[in-house]
Amino acid sequence: MTCAPARLRIQSCLVISARRHHGFSVVELLICIGVVALLLSLALPALNAARDSAQRAICSSNLRQINVGWQGYLAEHKEQFPGTSAVPEWSYGGLDFVGPARQPVLASSKPINPYMVPDIRSASSTEMALFRCPSDAGLWTRGRYVQGRPPASELNFRTCYATYGTSYLANPLLMDSQAAGLSGDARPLFLHELTVNPSRLIVAGDPAWAYNARFSPLIPRVDARLEARWHRREDAGNALYADGSVRFMDFSSPTTDVTPSPAVR
């Protein structure tokens, strides 16, 4: 009879001991949360940098493929750049969005497209994506950017790709001799008229090349109030040059030796 209370006391102690060993105190939980938060704060910048680097590499690869289209067009048109529409800088190549659902199609009416793919009528989504920069965030009023967080775009469909069918702004001075200051007839230029070093001459790229204080006064239809900081650096981006190279640089820097003007030395 005297053993039962002792057994109950032992069982009670075991239950209490088990509870103590299988739970977390508030202090322990707060320490765990703090450690996780610290690890995330250390890891996120590295992860963001890796993501940005990967997106920049995809963008650069796209421009190299777009260069194939430019070279194919020039080879078949006596080395003369295309003259397309009132806004040749956006209609040189890329997509049209058809119908209420805005179905993407690689437009046969855009000059360099037939030289980009074997059959333009059956272009794959991968081939169409060559005109899309993964960092494309559109255009917005300069000064509204918060580090790492682009503000709302002022374009109708947010990104340049969704609005114009391409993320990459071509150099309109190559397609308008009047704007380039070479003649008054507003015709596309021939390669032999380019007197600037080809490695310096911008052909197309992220819109940051045009939307900066150095170059925006030279480029028709560019609103200098806007910017396109797609790669976290103001006035910096990828661009394709007339020698076929693709480079990432700060276009606003006075030490950057590139230009959209085809006839400077």
CSV table of C-alpha atoms in Angstrom, one decimal:
chain,number,residue,atom,x,y,z
A,1,MET,CA,0.0,0.0,0.0
A,2,THR,CA,2.8,2.4,0.6
A,3,CYS,CA,4.4,1.8,-2.8
A,4,ALA,CA,1.6,3.5,-4.8
A,5,PRO,CA,2.3,7.1,-3.8
A,6,ALA,CA,6.0,6.6,-4.4
A,7,ARG,CA,5.2,5.3,-7.9
A,8,LEU,CA,3.0,8.2,-8.6
A,9,ARG,CA,5.7,10.6,-7.5
A,10,ILE,CA,8.2,9.0,-9.7
A,11,GLN,CA,5.9,9.0,-12.7
A,12,SER,CA,5.1,12.7,-12.0
A,13,CYS,CA,8.8,13.5,-11.9
A,14,LEU,CA,9.4,11.7,-15.2
A,15,VAL,CA,6.5,13.6,-16.9
A,16,ILE,CA,7.9,16.9,-15.7
A,17,SER,CA,11.4,15.9,-16.7
A,18,ALA,CA,10.2,14.9,-20.2
A,19,ARG,CA,8.4,18.3,-20.6
A,20,ARG,CA,11.5,20.1,-19.6
A,21,HIS,CA,13.7,18.2,-22.1
A,22,HIS,CA,11.3,18.4,-25.1
A,23,GLY,CA,10.4,22.1,-25.0
A,24,PHE,CA,12.1,25.4,-25.7
A,25,SER,CA,12.2,28.3,-23.4
A,26,VAL,CA,11.4,31.8,-24.7
A,27,VAL,CA,15.0,32.8,-24.4
A,28,GLU,CA,16.2,29.8,-26.5
A,29,LEU,CA,13.6,30.6,-29.1
A,30,LEU,CA,14.6,34.2,-29.3
A,31,ILE,CA,18.3,33.1,-29.7
A,32,CYS,CA,17.3,30.8,-32.5
A,33,ILE,CA,15.4,33.5,-34.3
A,34,GLY,CA,18.3,35.9,-33.9
A,35,VAL,CA,20.8,33.5,-35.3
A,36,VAL,CA,18.5,32.8,-38.3
A,37,ALA,CA,18.0,36.5,-38.9
A,38,LEU,CA,21.8,37.1,-38.8
A,39,LEU,CA,22.5,34.3,-41.2
A,40,LEU,CA,19.8,35.6,-43.6
A,41,SER,CA,21.2,39.2,-43.4
A,42,LEU,CA,24.7,37.8,-44.3
A,43,ALA,CA,23.4,35.5,-47.1
A,44,LEU,CA,20.9,37.8,-48.9
A,45,PRO,CA,23.4,40.3,-50.3
A,46,ALA,CA,25.4,37.5,-51.8
A,47,LEU,CA,22.3,35.8,-53.2
A,48,ASN,CA,21.2,39.1,-54.7
A,49,ALA,CA,24.6,39.7,-56.2
A,50,ALA,CA,24.6,36.2,-57.7
A,51,ARG,CA,21.1,36.8,-59.2
A,52,ASP,CA,22.1,40.1,-60.6
A,53,SER,CA,25.2,38.7,-62.2
A,54,ALA,CA,23.2,35.8,-63.7
A,55,GLN,CA,20.6,38.2,-65.2
A,56,ARG,CA,23.3,40.5,-66.5
A,57,ALA,CA,25.0,37.5,-68.2
A,58,ILE,CA,21.6,36.5,-69.9
A,59,CYS,CA,21.2,40.0,-71.1
A,60,SER,CA,24.7,40.1,-72.5
A,61,SER,CA,24.0,36.8,-74.3
A,62,ASN,CA,20.8,38.1,-75.8
A,63,LEU,CA,22.6,41.1,-77.3
A,64,ARG,CA,25.2,38.8,-78.9
A,65,GLN,CA,22.4,36.9,-80.5
A,66,ILE,CA,20.7,40.1,-81.6
A,67,ASN,CA,24.0,41.1,-83.3
A,68,VAL,CA,23.6,38.0,-85.5
A,69,GLY,CA,20.3,39.6,-86.7
A,70,TRP,CA,21.9,43.0,-87.4
A,71,GLN,CA,24.8,41.4,-89.3
A,72,GLY,CA,22.5,39.3,-91.4
A,73,TYR,CA,20.4,42.3,-92.3
A,74,LEU,CA,23.4,44.4,-93.2
A,75,ALA,CA,24.9,41.7,-95.3
A,76,GLU,CA,21.7,41.4,-97.5
A,77,HIS,CA,21.0,45.1,-97.7
A,78,LYS,CA,24.3,46.5,-99.1
A,79,GLU,CA,25.5,47.3,-95.6
A,80,GLN,CA,22.7,49.8,-95.0
A,81,PHE,CA,20.9,49.9,-91.7
A,82,PRO,CA,17.1,49.4,-91.7
A,83,GLY,CA,14.8,52.4,-91.9
A,84,THR,CA,11.5,51.2,-90.4
A,85,SER,CA,9.1,53.7,-88.9
A,86,ALA,CA,8.7,56.8,-86.9
A,87,VAL,CA,10.3,55.0,-83.9
A,88,PRO,CA,13.0,52.8,-85.5
A,89,GLU,CA,14.8,52.5,-82.2
A,90,TRP,CA,12.0,50.2,-80.9
A,91,SER,CA,10.8,48.6,-84.2
A,92,TYR,CA,14.0,47.3,-85.6
A,93,GLY,CA,13.3,43.8,-84.2
A,94,GLY,CA,11.3,42.0,-81.6
A,95,LEU,CA,7.8,40.9,-80.9
A,96,ASP,CA,4.2,42.0,-81.6
A,97,PHE,CA,1.4,41.2,-79.1
A,98,VAL,CA,-1.7,40.1,-81.0
A,99,GLY,CA,-5.3,40.2,-79.9
A,100,PRO,CA,-7.0,40.8,-76.6
A,101,ALA,CA,-4.8,38.2,-74.9
A,102,ARG,CA,-1.7,39.8,-76.4
A,103,GLN,CA,-0.3,36.6,-77.8
A,104,PRO,CA,3.4,37.1,-78.5
A,105,VAL,CA,4.6,36.6,-82.1
A,106,LEU,CA,8.0,37.3,-83.6
A,107,ALA,CA,7.0,39.9,-86.2
A,108,SER,CA,8.0,39.4,-89.8
A,109,SER,CA,7.7,43.1,-90.4
A,110,LYS,CA,10.6,44.0,-88.0
A,111,PRO,CA,13.8,44.1,-90.1
A,112,ILE,CA,16.3,41.9,-88.2
A,113,ASN,CA,13.8,39.2,-87.1
A,114,PRO,CA,14.2,37.0,-90.2
A,115,TYR,CA,17.9,36.8,-89.6
A,116,MET,CA,17.5,35.7,-85.9
A,117,VAL,CA,15.7,32.4,-86.4
A,118,PRO,CA,15.5,29.6,-89.0
A,119,ASP,CA,11.7,30.0,-89.5
A,120,ILE,CA,10.1,33.2,-88.2
A,121,ARG,CA,6.6,31.6,-88.5
A,122,SER,CA,7.4,28.9,-85.9
A,123,ALA,CA,9.7,30.8,-83.5
A,124,SER,CA,9.9,29.2,-80.1
A,125,SER,CA,9.4,31.0,-76.8
A,126,THR,CA,13.1,30.6,-76.2
A,127,GLU,CA,13.9,32.4,-79.5
A,128,MET,CA,11.4,35.2,-78.7
A,129,ALA,CA,12.9,35.6,-75.2
A,130,LEU,CA,16.2,36.8,-76.9
A,131,PHE,CA,14.6,40.2,-77.0
A,132,ARG,CA,13.8,40.2,-73.2
A,133,CYS,CA,16.2,41.4,-70.6
A,134,PRO,CA,15.4,39.5,-67.3
A,135,SER,CA,16.1,42.8,-65.4
A,136,ASP,CA,13.7,44.8,-67.6
A,137,ALA,CA,11.7,47.0,-65.2
A,138,GLY,CA,10.6,49.7,-67.7
A,139,LEU,CA,11.1,53.4,-67.4
A,140,TRP,CA,10.4,55.7,-64.5
A,141,THR,CA,11.0,59.3,-63.3
A,142,ARG,CA,14.6,59.8,-62.3
A,143,GLY,CA,15.2,60.1,-58.6
A,144,ARG,CA,12.4,57.7,-57.5
A,145,TYR,CA,14.6,54.6,-57.4
A,146,VAL,CA,15.1,53.0,-54.0
A,147,GLN,CA,18.2,50.7,-53.8
A,148,GLY,CA,17.2,47.3,-55.0
A,149,ARG,CA,13.5,48.3,-55.6
A,150,PRO,CA,12.7,50.0,-58.9
A,151,PRO,CA,9.6,52.2,-58.7
A,152,ALA,CA,6.4,51.7,-60.8
A,153,SER,CA,7.1,52.0,-64.5
A,154,GLU,CA,5.5,54.8,-66.5
A,155,LEU,CA,5.0,52.5,-69.5
A,156,ASN,CA,1.6,51.2,-70.5
A,157,PHE,CA,2.6,47.6,-70.0
A,158,ARG,CA,5.3,48.1,-67.3
A,159,THR,CA,8.3,46.7,-69.0
A,160,CYS,CA,9.9,47.8,-72.3
A,161,TYR,CA,9.6,44.2,-73.6
A,162,ALA,CA,5.8,44.1,-72.9
A,163,THR,CA,5.3,47.6,-74.3
A,164,TYR,CA,7.6,47.7,-77.4
A,165,GLY,CA,8.3,44.0,-78.0
A,166,THR,CA,12.0,44.3,-77.0
A,167,SER,CA,13.9,45.3,-74.0
A,168,TYR,CA,16.7,46.7,-76.0
A,169,LEU,CA,16.8,50.3,-77.4
A,170,ALA,CA,18.6,50.6,-80.8
A,171,ASN,CA,20.6,53.6,-81.7
A,172,PRO,CA,18.2,55.8,-83.9
A,173,LEU,CA,21.1,57.8,-85.2
A,174,LEU,CA,22.1,54.8,-87.3
A,175,MET,CA,18.7,54.8,-89.0
A,176,ASP,CA,18.3,58.5,-89.5
A,177,SER,CA,21.0,60.5,-91.3
A,178,GLN,CA,19.3,63.8,-90.4
A,179,ALA,CA,19.3,63.1,-86.7
A,180,ALA,CA,23.0,61.9,-87.1
A,181,GLY,CA,23.8,65.3,-88.7
A,182,LEU,CA,25.1,63.7,-91.9
A,183,SER,CA,22.4,64.7,-94.4
A,184,GLY,CA,18.9,66.2,-94.6
A,185,ASP,CA,17.0,63.3,-96.1
A,186,ALA,CA,16.5,61.2,-93.0
A,187,ARG,CA,17.7,57.9,-94.5
A,188,PRO,CA,19.4,54.9,-92.9
A,189,LEU,CA,23.2,55.1,-92.8
A,190,PHE,CA,25.6,52.8,-94.7
A,191,LEU,CA,28.5,51.2,-92.8
A,192,HIS,CA,31.0,53.2,-94.8
A,193,GLU,CA,29.6,56.4,-93.4
A,194,LEU,CA,30.5,55.4,-89.8
A,195,THR,CA,33.7,57.3,-89.0
A,196,VAL,CA,33.8,56.5,-85.3
A,197,ASN,CA,35.8,53.5,-84.0
A,198,PRO,CA,33.4,50.5,-84.2
A,199,SER,CA,34.3,49.4,-80.7
A,200,ARG,CA,33.0,52.8,-79.4
A,201,LEU,CA,29.8,53.0,-81.4
A,202,ILE,CA,26.6,51.9,-79.6
A,203,VAL,CA,24.2,49.8,-81.8
A,204,ALA,CA,21.6,48.7,-79.2
A,205,GLY,CA,21.4,47.9,-75.5
A,206,ASP,CA,19.6,48.5,-72.2
A,207,PRO,CA,17.8,51.9,-72.5
A,208,ALA,CA,20.2,53.3,-69.8
A,209,TRP,CA,22.6,54.0,-72.7
A,210,ALA,CA,20.2,56.7,-74.0
A,211,TYR,CA,18.5,57.8,-70.8
A,212,ASN,CA,21.5,59.6,-69.2
A,213,ALA,CA,22.6,63.2,-69.1
A,214,ARG,CA,25.5,62.6,-71.6
A,215,PHE,CA,23.5,61.1,-74.4
A,216,SER,CA,19.9,62.0,-74.0
A,217,PRO,CA,20.3,65.4,-75.7
A,218,LEU,CA,21.6,63.6,-78.8
A,219,ILE,CA,18.8,61.0,-79.1
A,220,PRO,CA,15.4,61.8,-80.6
A,221,ARG,CA,12.3,61.0,-78.6
A,222,VAL,CA,14.1,60.3,-75.4
A,223,ASP,CA,12.6,62.0,-72.3
A,224,ALA,CA,15.5,63.1,-70.1
A,225,ARG,CA,13.2,63.0,-67.0
A,226,LEU,CA,13.2,59.2,-67.1
A,227,GLU,CA,15.8,56.5,-66.3
A,228,ALA,CA,16.2,52.8,-66.6
A,229,ARG,CA,18.3,51.5,-63.7
A,230,TRP,CA,17.8,47.8,-64.4
A,231,HIS,CA,21.1,46.5,-62.9
A,232,ARG,CA,21.1,48.5,-59.6
A,233,ARG,CA,23.7,51.0,-60.9
A,234,GLU,CA,22.5,54.4,-62.1
A,235,ASP,CA,23.0,55.0,-65.9
A,236,ALA,CA,24.7,51.6,-66.3
A,237,GLY,CA,23.9,48.6,-68.5
A,238,ASN,CA,24.8,46.3,-71.3
A,239,ALA,CA,25.2,47.5,-74.9
A,240,LEU,CA,26.1,46.0,-78.3
A,241,TYR,CA,28.8,47.9,-80.2
A,242,ALA,CA,29.4,48.1,-84.0
A,243,ASP,CA,32.4,45.7,-83.7
A,244,GLY,CA,30.1,43.0,-82.4
A,245,SER,CA,31.3,43.2,-78.8
A,246,VAL,CA,28.9,43.5,-75.8
A,247,ARG,CA,30.0,45.3,-72.6
A,248,PHE,CA,28.5,46.5,-69.4
A,249,MET,CA,29.5,50.0,-68.4
A,250,ASP,CA,28.5,53.3,-66.8
A,251,PHE,CA,27.3,55.4,-69.7
A,252,SER,CA,27.2,58.7,-67.7
A,253,SER,CA,30.9,58.5,-66.6
A,254,PRO,CA,33.1,61.1,-68.4
A,255,THR,CA,35.8,58.4,-68.7
A,256,THR,CA,33.5,56.1,-70.6
A,257,ASP,CA,34.8,56.3,-74.2
A,258,VAL,CA,31.6,55.2,-76.1
A,259,THR,CA,29.2,57.2,-78.1
A,260,PRO,CA,25.9,56.9,-80.1
A,261,SER,CA,27.2,59.4,-82.7
A,262,PRO,CA,28.3,57.6,-85.8
A,263,ALA,CA,30.4,60.4,-87.3
A,264,VAL,CA,32.7,61.5,-84.5
A,265,ARG,CA,36.4,60.7,-84.3
